[in-house]
mmCIF file with all atom_site columns, C-alpha atoms in Angstrom:
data_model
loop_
_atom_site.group_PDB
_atom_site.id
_atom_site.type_symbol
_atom_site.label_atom_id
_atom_site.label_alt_id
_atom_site.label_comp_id
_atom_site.label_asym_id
_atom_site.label_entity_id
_atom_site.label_seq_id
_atom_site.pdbx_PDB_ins_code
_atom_site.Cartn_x
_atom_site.Cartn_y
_atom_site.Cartn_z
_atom_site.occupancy
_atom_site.B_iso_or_equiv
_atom_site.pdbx_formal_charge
_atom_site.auth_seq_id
_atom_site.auth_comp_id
_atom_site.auth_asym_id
_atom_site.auth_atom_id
_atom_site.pdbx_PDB_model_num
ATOM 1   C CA . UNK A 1 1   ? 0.000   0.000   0.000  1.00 0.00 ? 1   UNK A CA 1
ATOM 2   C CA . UNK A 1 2   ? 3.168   2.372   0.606  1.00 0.00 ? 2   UNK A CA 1
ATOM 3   C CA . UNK A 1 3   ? 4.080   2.326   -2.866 1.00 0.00 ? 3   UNK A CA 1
ATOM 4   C CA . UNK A 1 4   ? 0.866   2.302   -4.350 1.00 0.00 ? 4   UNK A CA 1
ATOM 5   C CA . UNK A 1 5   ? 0.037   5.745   -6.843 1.00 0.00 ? 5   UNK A CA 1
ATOM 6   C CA . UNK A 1 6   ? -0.997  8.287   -4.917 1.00 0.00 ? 6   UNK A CA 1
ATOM 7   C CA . UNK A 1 7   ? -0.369  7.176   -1.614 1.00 0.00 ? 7   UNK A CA 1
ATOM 8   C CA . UNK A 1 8   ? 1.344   9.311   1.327  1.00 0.00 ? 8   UNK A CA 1
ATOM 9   C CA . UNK A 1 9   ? 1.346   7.028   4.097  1.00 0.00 ? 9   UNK A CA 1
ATOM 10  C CA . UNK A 1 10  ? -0.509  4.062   5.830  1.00 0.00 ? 10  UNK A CA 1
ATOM 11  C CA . UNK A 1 11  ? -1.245  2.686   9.731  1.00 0.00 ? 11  UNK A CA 1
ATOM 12  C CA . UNK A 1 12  ? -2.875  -0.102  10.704 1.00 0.00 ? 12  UNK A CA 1
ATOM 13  C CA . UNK A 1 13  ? -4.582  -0.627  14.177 1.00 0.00 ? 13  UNK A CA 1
ATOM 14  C CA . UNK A 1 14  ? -5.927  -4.417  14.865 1.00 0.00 ? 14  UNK A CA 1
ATOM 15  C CA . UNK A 1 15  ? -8.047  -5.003  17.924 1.00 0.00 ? 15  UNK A CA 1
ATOM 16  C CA . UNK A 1 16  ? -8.194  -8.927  16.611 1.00 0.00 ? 16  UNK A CA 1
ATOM 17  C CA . UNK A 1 17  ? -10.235 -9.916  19.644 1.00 0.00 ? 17  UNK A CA 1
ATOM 18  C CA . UNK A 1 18  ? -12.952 -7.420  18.918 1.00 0.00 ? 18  UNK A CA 1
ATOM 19  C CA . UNK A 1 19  ? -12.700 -8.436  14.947 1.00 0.00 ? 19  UNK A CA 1
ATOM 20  C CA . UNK A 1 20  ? -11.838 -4.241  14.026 1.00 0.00 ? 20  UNK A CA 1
ATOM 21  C CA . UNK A 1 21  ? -8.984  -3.692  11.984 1.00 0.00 ? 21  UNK A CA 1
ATOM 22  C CA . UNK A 1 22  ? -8.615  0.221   11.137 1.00 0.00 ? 22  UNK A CA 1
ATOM 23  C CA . UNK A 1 23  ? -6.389  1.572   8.516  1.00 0.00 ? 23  UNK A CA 1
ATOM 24  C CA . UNK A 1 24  ? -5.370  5.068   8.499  1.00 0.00 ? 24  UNK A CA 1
ATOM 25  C CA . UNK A 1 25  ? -4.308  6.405   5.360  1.00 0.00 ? 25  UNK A CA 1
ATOM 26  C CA . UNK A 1 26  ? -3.474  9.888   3.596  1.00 0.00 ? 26  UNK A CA 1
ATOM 27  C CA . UNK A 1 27  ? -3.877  9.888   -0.122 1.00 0.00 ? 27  UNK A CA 1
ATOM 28  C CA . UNK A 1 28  ? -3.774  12.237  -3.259 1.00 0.00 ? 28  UNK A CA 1
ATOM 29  C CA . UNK A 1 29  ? -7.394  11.807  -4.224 1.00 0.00 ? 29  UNK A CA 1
ATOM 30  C CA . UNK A 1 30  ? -10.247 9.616   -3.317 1.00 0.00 ? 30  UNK A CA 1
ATOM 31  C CA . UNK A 1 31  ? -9.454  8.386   -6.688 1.00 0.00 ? 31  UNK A CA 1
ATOM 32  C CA . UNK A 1 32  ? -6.345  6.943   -5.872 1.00 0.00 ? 32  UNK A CA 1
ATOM 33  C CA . UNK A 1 33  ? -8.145  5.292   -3.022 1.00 0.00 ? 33  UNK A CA 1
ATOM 34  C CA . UNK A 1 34  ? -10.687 3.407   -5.125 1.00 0.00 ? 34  UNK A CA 1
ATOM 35  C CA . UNK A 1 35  ? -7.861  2.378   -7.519 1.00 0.00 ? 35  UNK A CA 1
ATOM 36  C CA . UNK A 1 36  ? -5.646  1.013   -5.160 1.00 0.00 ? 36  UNK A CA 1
ATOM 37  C CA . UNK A 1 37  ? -9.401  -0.830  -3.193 1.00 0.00 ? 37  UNK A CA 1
ATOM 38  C CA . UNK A 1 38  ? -9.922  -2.339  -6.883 1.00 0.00 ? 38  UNK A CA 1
ATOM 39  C CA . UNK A 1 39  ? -6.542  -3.287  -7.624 1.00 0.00 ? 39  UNK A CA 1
ATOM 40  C CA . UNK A 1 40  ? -4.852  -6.960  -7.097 1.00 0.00 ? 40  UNK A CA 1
ATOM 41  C CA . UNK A 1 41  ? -3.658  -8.030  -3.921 1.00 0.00 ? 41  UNK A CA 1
ATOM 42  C CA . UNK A 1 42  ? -6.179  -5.383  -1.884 1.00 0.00 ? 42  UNK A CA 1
ATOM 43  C CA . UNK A 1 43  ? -9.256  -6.769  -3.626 1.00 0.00 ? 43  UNK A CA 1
ATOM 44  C CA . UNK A 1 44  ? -8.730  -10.584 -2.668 1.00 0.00 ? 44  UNK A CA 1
ATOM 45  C CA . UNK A 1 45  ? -7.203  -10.283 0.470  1.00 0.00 ? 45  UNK A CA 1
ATOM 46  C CA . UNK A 1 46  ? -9.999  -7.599  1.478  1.00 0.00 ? 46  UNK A CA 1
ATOM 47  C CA . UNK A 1 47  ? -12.796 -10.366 0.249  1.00 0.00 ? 47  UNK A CA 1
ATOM 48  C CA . UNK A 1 48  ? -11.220 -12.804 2.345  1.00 0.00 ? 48  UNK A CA 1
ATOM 49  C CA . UNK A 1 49  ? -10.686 -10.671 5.438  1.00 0.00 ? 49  UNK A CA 1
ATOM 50  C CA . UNK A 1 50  ? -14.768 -10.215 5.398  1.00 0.00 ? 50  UNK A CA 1
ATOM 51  C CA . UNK A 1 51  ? -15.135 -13.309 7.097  1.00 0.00 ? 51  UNK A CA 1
ATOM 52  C CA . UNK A 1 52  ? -13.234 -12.064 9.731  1.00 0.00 ? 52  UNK A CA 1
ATOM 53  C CA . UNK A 1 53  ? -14.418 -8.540  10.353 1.00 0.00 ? 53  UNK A CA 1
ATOM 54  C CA . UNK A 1 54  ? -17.378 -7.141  11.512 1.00 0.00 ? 54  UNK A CA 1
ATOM 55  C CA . UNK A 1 55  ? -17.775 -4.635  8.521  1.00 0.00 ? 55  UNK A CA 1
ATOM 56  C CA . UNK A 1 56  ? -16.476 -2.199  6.640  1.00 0.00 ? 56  UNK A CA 1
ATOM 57  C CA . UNK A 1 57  ? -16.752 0.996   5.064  1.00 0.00 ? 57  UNK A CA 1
ATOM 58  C CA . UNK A 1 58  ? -14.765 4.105   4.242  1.00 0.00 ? 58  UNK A CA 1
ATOM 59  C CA . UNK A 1 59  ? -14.296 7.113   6.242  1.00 0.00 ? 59  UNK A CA 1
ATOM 60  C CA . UNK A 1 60  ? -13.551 10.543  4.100  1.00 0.00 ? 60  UNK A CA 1
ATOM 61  C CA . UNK A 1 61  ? -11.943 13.567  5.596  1.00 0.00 ? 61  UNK A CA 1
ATOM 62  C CA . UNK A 1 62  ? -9.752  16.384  3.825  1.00 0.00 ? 62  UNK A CA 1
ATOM 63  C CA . UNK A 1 63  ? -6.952  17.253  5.511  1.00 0.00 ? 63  UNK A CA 1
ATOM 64  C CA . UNK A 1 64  ? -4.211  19.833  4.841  1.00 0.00 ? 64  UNK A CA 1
ATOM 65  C CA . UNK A 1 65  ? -0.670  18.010  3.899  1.00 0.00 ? 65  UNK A CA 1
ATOM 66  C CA . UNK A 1 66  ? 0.510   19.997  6.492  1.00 0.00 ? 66  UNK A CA 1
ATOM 67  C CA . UNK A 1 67  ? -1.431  18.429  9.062  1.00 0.00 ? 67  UNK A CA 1
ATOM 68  C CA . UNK A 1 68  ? -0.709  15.156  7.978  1.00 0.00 ? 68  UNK A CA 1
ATOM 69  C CA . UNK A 1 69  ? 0.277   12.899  9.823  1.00 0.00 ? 69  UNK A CA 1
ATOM 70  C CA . UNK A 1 70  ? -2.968  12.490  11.510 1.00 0.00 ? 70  UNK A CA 1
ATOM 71  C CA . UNK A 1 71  ? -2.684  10.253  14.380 1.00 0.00 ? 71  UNK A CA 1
ATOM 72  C CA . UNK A 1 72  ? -4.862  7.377   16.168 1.00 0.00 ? 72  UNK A CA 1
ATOM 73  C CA . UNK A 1 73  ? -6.592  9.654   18.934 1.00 0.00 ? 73  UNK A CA 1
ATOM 74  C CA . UNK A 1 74  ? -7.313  12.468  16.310 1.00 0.00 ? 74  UNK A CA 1
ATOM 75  C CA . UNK A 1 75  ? -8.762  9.652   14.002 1.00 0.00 ? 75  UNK A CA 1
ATOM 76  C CA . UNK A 1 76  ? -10.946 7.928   16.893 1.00 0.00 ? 76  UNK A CA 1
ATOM 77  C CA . UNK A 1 77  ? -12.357 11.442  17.891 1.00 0.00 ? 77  UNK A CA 1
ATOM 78  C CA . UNK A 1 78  ? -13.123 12.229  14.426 1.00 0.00 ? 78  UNK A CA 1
ATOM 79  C CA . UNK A 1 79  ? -15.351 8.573   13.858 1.00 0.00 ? 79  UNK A CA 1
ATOM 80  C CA . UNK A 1 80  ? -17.073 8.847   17.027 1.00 0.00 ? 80  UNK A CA 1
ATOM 81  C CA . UNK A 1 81  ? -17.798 12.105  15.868 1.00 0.00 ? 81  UNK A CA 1
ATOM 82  C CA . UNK A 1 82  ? -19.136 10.751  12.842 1.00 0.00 ? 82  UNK A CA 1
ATOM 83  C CA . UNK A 1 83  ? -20.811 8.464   14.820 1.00 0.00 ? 83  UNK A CA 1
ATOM 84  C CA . UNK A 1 84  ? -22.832 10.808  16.824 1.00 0.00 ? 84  UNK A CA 1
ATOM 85  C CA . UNK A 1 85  ? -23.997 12.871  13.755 1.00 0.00 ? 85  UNK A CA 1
ATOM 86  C CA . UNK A 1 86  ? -25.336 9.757   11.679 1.00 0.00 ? 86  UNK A CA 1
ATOM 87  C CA . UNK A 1 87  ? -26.929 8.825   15.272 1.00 0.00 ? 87  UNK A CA 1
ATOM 88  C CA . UNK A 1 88  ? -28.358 12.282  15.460 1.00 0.00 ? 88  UNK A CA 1
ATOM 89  C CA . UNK A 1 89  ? -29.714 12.668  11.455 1.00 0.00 ? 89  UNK A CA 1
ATOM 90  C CA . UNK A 1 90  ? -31.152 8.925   12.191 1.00 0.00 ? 90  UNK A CA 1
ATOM 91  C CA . UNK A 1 91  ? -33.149 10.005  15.088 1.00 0.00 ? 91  UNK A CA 1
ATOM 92  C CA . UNK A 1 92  ? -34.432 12.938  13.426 1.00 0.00 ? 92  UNK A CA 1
ATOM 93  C CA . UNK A 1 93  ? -35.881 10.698  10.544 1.00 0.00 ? 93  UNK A CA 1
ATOM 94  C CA . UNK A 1 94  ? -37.655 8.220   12.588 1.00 0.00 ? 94  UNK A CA 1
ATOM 95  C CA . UNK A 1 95  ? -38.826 11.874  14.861 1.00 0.00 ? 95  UNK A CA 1
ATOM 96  C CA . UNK A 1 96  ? -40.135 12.780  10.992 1.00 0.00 ? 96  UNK A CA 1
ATOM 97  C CA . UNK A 1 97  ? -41.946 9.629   10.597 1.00 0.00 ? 97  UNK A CA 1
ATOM 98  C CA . UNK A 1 98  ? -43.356 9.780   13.846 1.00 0.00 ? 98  UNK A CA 1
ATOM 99  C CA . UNK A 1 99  ? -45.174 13.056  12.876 1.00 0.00 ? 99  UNK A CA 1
ATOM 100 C CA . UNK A 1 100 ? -45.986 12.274  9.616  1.00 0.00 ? 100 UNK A CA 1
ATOM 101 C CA . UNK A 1 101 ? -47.877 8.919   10.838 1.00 0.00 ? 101 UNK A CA 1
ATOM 102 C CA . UNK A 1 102 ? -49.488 11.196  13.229 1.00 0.00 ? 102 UNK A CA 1
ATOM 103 C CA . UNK A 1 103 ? -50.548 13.792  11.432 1.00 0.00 ? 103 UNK A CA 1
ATOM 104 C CA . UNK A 1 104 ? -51.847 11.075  8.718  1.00 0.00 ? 104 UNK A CA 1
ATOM 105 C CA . UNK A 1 105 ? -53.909 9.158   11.723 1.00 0.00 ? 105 UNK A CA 1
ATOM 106 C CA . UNK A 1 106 ? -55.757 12.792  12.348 1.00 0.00 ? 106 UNK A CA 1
ATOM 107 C CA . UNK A 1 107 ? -56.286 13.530  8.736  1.00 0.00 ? 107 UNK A CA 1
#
């Protein structure tokens, strides 16, 4: 992954017990993200890794070279950030729904 195109550096934190396995990464463009994702050995070995994780998914954030690198604490506050908004936009659709089936019970 190092010397993949486009690449600027890579960590890896495996909590093998729990079944996560996080990589941090810093790369030129999301499009040199997807390539490298598609690309032989990352595809395979991230098919066969499924049956070991929990899930997975991509995390996007822009960052300023000059910030880089970004480390493990500064990465974990900015998921469970994440978290906490998708948590927060979730509630407020199902609050949405609520009123709508309400308001369609009256009417």
């Amino acid at each position: 992954m190092r010397k993949a195109p486009g690449a600027h550096g890579v960590a890896l934190r495996a909590r093998v017990l729990r079944r996560t396995f996080l990589t941090l990464s810093a790369w030129e463009d999301r499009d040199a993200l997807y390539r490298f994702a598609g690309s032989e050995p990352h595809r395979s070995s991230s098919r066969a890794a499924a049956a070991y994780t929990k899930e997975a998914g991509f995390v996007f954030w822009t960052v300023p070279a000059s910030e880089l690198p970004i480390g493990w604490a500064e990465a974990e506050r900015r998921l469970a950030d994440q978290e906490k908004e998708q948590e927060r936009k979730q509630a407020e659709k199902r609050a949405e729904k609520q009123d709508e089936e309400q308001q369609s019970d009256r009417g």
